[in-house]
mmCIF file of C-alpha atoms in Angstrom:
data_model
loop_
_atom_site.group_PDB
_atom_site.id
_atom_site.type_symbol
_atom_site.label_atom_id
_atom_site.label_comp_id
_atom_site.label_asym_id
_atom_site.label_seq_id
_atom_site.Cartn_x
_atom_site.Cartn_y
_atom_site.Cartn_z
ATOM 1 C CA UNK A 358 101.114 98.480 94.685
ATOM 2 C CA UNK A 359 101.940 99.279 97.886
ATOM 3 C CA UNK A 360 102.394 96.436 101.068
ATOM 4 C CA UNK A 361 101.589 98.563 104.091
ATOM 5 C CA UNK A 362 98.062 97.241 105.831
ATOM 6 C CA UNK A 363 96.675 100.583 106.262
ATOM 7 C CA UNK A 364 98.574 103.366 103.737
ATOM 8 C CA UNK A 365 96.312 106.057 104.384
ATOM 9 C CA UNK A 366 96.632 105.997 108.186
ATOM 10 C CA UNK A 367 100.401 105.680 108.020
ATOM 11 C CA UNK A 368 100.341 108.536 105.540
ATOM 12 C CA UNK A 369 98.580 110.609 108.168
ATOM 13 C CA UNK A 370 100.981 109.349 111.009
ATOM 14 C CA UNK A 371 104.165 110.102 108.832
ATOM 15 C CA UNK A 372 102.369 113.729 108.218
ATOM 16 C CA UNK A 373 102.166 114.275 111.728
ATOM 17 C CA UNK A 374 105.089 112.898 113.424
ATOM 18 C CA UNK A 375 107.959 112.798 111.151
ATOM 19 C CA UNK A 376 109.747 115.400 108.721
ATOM 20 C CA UNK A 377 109.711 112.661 105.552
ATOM 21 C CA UNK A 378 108.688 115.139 102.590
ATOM 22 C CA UNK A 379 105.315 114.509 100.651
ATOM 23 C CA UNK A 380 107.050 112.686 97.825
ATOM 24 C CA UNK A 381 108.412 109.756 100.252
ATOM 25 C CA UNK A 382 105.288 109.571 102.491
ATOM 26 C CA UNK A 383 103.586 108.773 98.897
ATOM 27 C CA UNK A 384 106.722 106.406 97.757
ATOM 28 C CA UNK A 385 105.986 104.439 100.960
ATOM 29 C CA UNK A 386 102.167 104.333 101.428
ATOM 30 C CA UNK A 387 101.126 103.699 97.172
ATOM 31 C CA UNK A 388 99.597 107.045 97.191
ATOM 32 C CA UNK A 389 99.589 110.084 95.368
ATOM 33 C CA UNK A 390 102.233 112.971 96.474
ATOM 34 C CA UNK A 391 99.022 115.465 96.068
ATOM 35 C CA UNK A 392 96.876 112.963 98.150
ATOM 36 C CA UNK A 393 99.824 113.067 100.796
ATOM 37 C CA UNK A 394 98.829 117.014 100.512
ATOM 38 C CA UNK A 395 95.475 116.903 101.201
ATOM 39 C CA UNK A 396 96.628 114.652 104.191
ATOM 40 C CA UNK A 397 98.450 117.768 105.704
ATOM 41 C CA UNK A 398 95.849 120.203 104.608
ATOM 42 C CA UNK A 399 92.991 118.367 106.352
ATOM 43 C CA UNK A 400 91.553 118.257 103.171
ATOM 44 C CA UNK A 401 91.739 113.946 102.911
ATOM 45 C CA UNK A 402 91.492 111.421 105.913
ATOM 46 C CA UNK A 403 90.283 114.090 108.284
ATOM 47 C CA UNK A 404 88.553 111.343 110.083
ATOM 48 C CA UNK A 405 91.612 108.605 109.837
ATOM 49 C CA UNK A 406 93.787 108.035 113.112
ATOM 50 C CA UNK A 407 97.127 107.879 111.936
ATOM 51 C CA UNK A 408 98.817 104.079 112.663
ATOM 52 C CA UNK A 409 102.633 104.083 113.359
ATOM 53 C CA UNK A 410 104.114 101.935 111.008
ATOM 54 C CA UNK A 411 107.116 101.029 113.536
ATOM 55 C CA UNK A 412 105.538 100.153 116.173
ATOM 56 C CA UNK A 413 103.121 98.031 113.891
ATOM 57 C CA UNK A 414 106.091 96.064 112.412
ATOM 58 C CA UNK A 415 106.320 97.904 108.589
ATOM 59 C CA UNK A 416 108.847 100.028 108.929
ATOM 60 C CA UNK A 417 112.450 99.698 110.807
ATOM 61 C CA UNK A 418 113.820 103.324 113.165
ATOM 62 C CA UNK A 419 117.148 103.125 110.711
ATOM 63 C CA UNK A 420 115.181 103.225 107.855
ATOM 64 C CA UNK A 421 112.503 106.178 108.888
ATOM 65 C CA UNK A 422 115.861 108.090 109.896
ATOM 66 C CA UNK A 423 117.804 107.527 106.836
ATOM 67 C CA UNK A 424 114.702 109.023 105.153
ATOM 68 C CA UNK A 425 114.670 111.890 107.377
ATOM 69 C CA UNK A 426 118.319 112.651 106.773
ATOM 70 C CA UNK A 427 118.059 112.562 102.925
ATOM 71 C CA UNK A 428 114.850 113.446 101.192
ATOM 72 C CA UNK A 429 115.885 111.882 97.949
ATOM 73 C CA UNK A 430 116.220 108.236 99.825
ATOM 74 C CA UNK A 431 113.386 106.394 99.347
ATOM 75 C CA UNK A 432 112.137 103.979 102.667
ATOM 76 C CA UNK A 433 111.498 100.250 101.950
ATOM 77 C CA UNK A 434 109.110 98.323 104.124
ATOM 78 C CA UNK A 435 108.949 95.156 106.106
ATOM 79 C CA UNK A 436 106.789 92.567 103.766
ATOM 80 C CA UNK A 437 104.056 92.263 106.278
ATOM 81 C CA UNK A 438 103.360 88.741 107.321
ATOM 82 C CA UNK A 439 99.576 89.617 107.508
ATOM 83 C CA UNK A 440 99.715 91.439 104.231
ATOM 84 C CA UNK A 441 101.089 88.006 102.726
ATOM 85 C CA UNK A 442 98.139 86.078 104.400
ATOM 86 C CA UNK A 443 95.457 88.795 102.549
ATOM 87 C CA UNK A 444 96.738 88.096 99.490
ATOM 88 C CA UNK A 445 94.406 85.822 97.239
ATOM 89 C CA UNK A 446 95.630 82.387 96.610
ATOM 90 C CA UNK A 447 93.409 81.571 93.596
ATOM 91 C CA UNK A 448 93.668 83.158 90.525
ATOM 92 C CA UNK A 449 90.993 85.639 89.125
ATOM 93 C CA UNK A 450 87.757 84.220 87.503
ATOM 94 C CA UNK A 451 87.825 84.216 84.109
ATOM 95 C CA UNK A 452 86.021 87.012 82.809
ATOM 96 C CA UNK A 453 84.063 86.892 79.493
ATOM 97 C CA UNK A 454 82.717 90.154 78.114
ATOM 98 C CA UNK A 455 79.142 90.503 78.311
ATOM 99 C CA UNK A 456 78.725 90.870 74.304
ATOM 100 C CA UNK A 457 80.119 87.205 74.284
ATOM 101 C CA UNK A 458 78.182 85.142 77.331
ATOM 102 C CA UNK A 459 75.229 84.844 75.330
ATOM 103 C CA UNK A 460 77.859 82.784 72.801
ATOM 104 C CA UNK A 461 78.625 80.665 75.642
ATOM 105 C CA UNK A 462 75.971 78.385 75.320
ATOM 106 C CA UNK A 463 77.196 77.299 71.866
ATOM 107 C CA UNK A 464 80.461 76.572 72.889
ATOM 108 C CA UNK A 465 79.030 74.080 75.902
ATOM 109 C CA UNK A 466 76.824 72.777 72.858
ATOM 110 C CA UNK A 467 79.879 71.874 71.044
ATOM 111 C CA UNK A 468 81.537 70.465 73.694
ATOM 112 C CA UNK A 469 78.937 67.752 75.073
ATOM 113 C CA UNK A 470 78.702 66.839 71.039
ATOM 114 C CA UNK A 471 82.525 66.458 69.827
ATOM 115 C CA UNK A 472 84.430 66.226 72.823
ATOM 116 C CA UNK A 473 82.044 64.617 75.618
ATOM 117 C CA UNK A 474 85.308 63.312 77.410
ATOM 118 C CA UNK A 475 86.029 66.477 78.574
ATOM 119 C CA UNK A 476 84.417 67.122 82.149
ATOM 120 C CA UNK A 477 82.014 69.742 83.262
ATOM 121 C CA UNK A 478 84.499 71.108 85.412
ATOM 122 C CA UNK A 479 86.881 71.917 82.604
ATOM 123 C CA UNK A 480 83.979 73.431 80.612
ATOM 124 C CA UNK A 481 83.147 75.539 83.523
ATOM 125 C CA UNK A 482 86.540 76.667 84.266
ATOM 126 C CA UNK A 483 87.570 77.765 80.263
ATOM 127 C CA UNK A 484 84.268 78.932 79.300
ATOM 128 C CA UNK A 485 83.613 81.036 82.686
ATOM 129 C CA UNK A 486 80.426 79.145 83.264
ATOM 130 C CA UNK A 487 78.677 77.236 85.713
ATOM 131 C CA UNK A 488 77.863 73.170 85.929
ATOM 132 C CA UNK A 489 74.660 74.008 85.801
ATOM 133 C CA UNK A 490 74.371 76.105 82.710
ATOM 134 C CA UNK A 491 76.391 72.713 81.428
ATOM 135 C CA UNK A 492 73.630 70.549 82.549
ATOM 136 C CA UNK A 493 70.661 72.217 80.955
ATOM 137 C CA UNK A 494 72.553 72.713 77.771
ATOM 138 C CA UNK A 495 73.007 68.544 77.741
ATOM 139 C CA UNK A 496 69.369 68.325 78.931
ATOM 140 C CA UNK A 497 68.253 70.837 76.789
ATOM 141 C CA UNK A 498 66.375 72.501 79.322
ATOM 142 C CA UNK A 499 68.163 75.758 79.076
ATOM 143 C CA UNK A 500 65.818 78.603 78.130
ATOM 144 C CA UNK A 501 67.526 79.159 74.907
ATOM 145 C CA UNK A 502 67.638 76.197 73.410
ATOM 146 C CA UNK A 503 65.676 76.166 70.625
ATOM 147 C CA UNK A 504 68.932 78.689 69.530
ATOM 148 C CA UNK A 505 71.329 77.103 70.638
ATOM 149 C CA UNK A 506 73.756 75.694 68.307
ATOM 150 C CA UNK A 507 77.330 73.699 68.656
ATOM 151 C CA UNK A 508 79.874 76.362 67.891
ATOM 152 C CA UNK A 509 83.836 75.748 68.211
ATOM 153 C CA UNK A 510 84.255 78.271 71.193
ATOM 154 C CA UNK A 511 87.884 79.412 69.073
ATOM 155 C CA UNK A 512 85.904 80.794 66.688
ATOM 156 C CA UNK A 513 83.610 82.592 69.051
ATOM 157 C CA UNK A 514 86.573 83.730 70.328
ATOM 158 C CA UNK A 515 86.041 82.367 74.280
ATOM 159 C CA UNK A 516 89.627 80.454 74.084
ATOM 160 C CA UNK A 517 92.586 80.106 71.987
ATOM 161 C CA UNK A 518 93.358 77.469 69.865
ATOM 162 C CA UNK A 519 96.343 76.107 72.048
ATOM 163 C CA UNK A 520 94.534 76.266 75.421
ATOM 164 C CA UNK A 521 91.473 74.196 73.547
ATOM 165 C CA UNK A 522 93.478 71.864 72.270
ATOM 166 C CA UNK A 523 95.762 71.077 75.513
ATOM 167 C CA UNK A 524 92.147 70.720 77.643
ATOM 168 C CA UNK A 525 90.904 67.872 75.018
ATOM 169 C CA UNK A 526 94.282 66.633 74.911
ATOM 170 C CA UNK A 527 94.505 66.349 78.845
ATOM 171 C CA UNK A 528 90.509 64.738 78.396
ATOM 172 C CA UNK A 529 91.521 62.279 75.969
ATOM 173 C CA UNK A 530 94.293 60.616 77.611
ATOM 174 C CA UNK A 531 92.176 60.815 81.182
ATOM 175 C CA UNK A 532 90.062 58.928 79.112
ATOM 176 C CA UNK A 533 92.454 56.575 77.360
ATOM 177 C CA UNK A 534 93.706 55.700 81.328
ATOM 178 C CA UNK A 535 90.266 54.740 82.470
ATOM 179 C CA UNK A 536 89.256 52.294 79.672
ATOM 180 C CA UNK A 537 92.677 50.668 80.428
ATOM 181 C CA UNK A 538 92.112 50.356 84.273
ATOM 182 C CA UNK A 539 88.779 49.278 83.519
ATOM 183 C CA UNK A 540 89.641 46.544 80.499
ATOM 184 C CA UNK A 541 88.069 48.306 78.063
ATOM 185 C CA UNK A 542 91.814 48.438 76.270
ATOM 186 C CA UNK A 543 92.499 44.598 76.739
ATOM 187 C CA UNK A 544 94.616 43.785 73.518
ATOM 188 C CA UNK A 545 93.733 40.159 72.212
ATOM 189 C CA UNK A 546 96.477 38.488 70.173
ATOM 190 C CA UNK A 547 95.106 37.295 66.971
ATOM 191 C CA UNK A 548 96.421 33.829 65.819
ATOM 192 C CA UNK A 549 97.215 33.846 62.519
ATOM 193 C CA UNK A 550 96.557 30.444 60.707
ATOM 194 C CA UNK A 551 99.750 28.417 60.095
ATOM 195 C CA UNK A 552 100.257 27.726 56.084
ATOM 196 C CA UNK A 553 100.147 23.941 54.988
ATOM 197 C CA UNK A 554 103.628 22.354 54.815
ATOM 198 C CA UNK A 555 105.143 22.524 51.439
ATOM 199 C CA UNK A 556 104.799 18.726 49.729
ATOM 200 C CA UNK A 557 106.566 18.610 46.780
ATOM 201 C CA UNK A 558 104.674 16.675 43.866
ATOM 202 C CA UNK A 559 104.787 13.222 43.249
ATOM 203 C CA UNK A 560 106.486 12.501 39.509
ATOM 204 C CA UNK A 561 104.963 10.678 37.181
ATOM 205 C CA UNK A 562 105.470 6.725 37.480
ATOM 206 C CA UNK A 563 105.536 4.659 34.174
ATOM 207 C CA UNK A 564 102.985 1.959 34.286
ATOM 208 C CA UNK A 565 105.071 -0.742 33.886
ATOM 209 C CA UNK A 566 108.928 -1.617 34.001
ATOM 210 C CA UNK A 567 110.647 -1.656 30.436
ATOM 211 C CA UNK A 568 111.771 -4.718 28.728
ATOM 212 C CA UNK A 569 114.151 -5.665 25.921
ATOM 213 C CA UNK A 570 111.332 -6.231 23.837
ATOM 214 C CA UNK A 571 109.832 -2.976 24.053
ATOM 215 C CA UNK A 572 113.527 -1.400 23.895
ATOM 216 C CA UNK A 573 114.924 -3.081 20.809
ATOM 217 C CA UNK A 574 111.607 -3.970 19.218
ATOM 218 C CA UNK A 575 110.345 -7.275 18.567
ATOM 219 C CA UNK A 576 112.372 -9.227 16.576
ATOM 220 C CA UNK A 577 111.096 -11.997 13.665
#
């Protein structure tokens, strides 16, 4: 993809005011050598003013003339600072085909019963939904719900295993930090109960002391 501002205009300026052949008037703008034809023809951008791309900061005077002097060198432009500025930050929504959104439902259903730790925003985001198709499916006030039932969205094929389990992984210790900041995680010490001390037993005491008679028996 090509990062001149305006490639058809420059096309039709390079047609007009340079001797660059169709090939590298195409190399340079992203188009089509047989586009860069109709260009000269008149057949394509009749109605286009051409825009120099020198002047307009795309395109150095030593690089247009190297091109001119060799038409198998190939010109490279100036990375425009606009063009950078145009470009999208945030990636692409995620699309879901339209044979699966009607599955979608099912998946939120499944969600909001096993894995209610995971926020609404995080649904939204992997399922390509909204909050508050979310909402209605917790509130059961979505139109379909009398059909809707809790399906794991991997099998439904909305997200891969790995990505699923990395969101409710992500949820769960979220969660795990917020019961500990709150006290919910307090750990109480259990006292275990100290064992009697060990006594040994008491022998046997004979009732009474021996005596000679009792030893050597009475004698007559």
């Amino acid at each position: 993809m090509s990062d001149i501002l305006m490639p058809k205009a420059t096309a039709v300026w390079l047609v007009d005011n340079t001797s660059l052949s169709f090939e590298q008037i195409a190399d340079f703008c992203g188009l089509h050598p047989l586009e860069v034809r109709g260009i000269a023809d008149g057949d394509v951008a009749r109605d286009i003013r051409g825009v120099d791309p020198v002047t307009g900061g795309q395109l150095t005077r030593e690089e247009l003339d190297k091109a001119q002097a060799n038409e198998n060198y190939r010109m490279k432009a100036i990375v425009s600072r606009h063009a950078e500025l145009l470009k999208s930050a945030k990636p692409a929504p995620k699309y879901t085909p339209v044979s699966r959104r009607q599955d979608r439902p099912d998946a939120i259903a499944w969600f909001v019963r096993n894995h209610p730790e995971v926020a609404d925003a995080q649904i939204a985001k992997l399922l390509g939904t909204t909050k508050s198709t979310i909402e209605s499916v917790r509130n059961r006030t979505h139109w379909n719900s009398a059909n809707i039932k809790p399906v794991d969205p991997v099998t439904l094929g909305l997200v891969g295993q790995l990505v699923l389990d990395e969101v409710v992984k992500k949820a769960a210790d979220k969660k795990a930090k917020d019961d500990l900041k709150n006290g919910g995680g307090t750990i109480q010490a259990v006292v275990e109960e100290a064992e009697p001390e060990f006594i040994p037993e008491a022998r046997e005491r004979p009732s009474a002391e021996p005596t000679a008679e009792s030893v050597f028996g009475k004698r007559d």
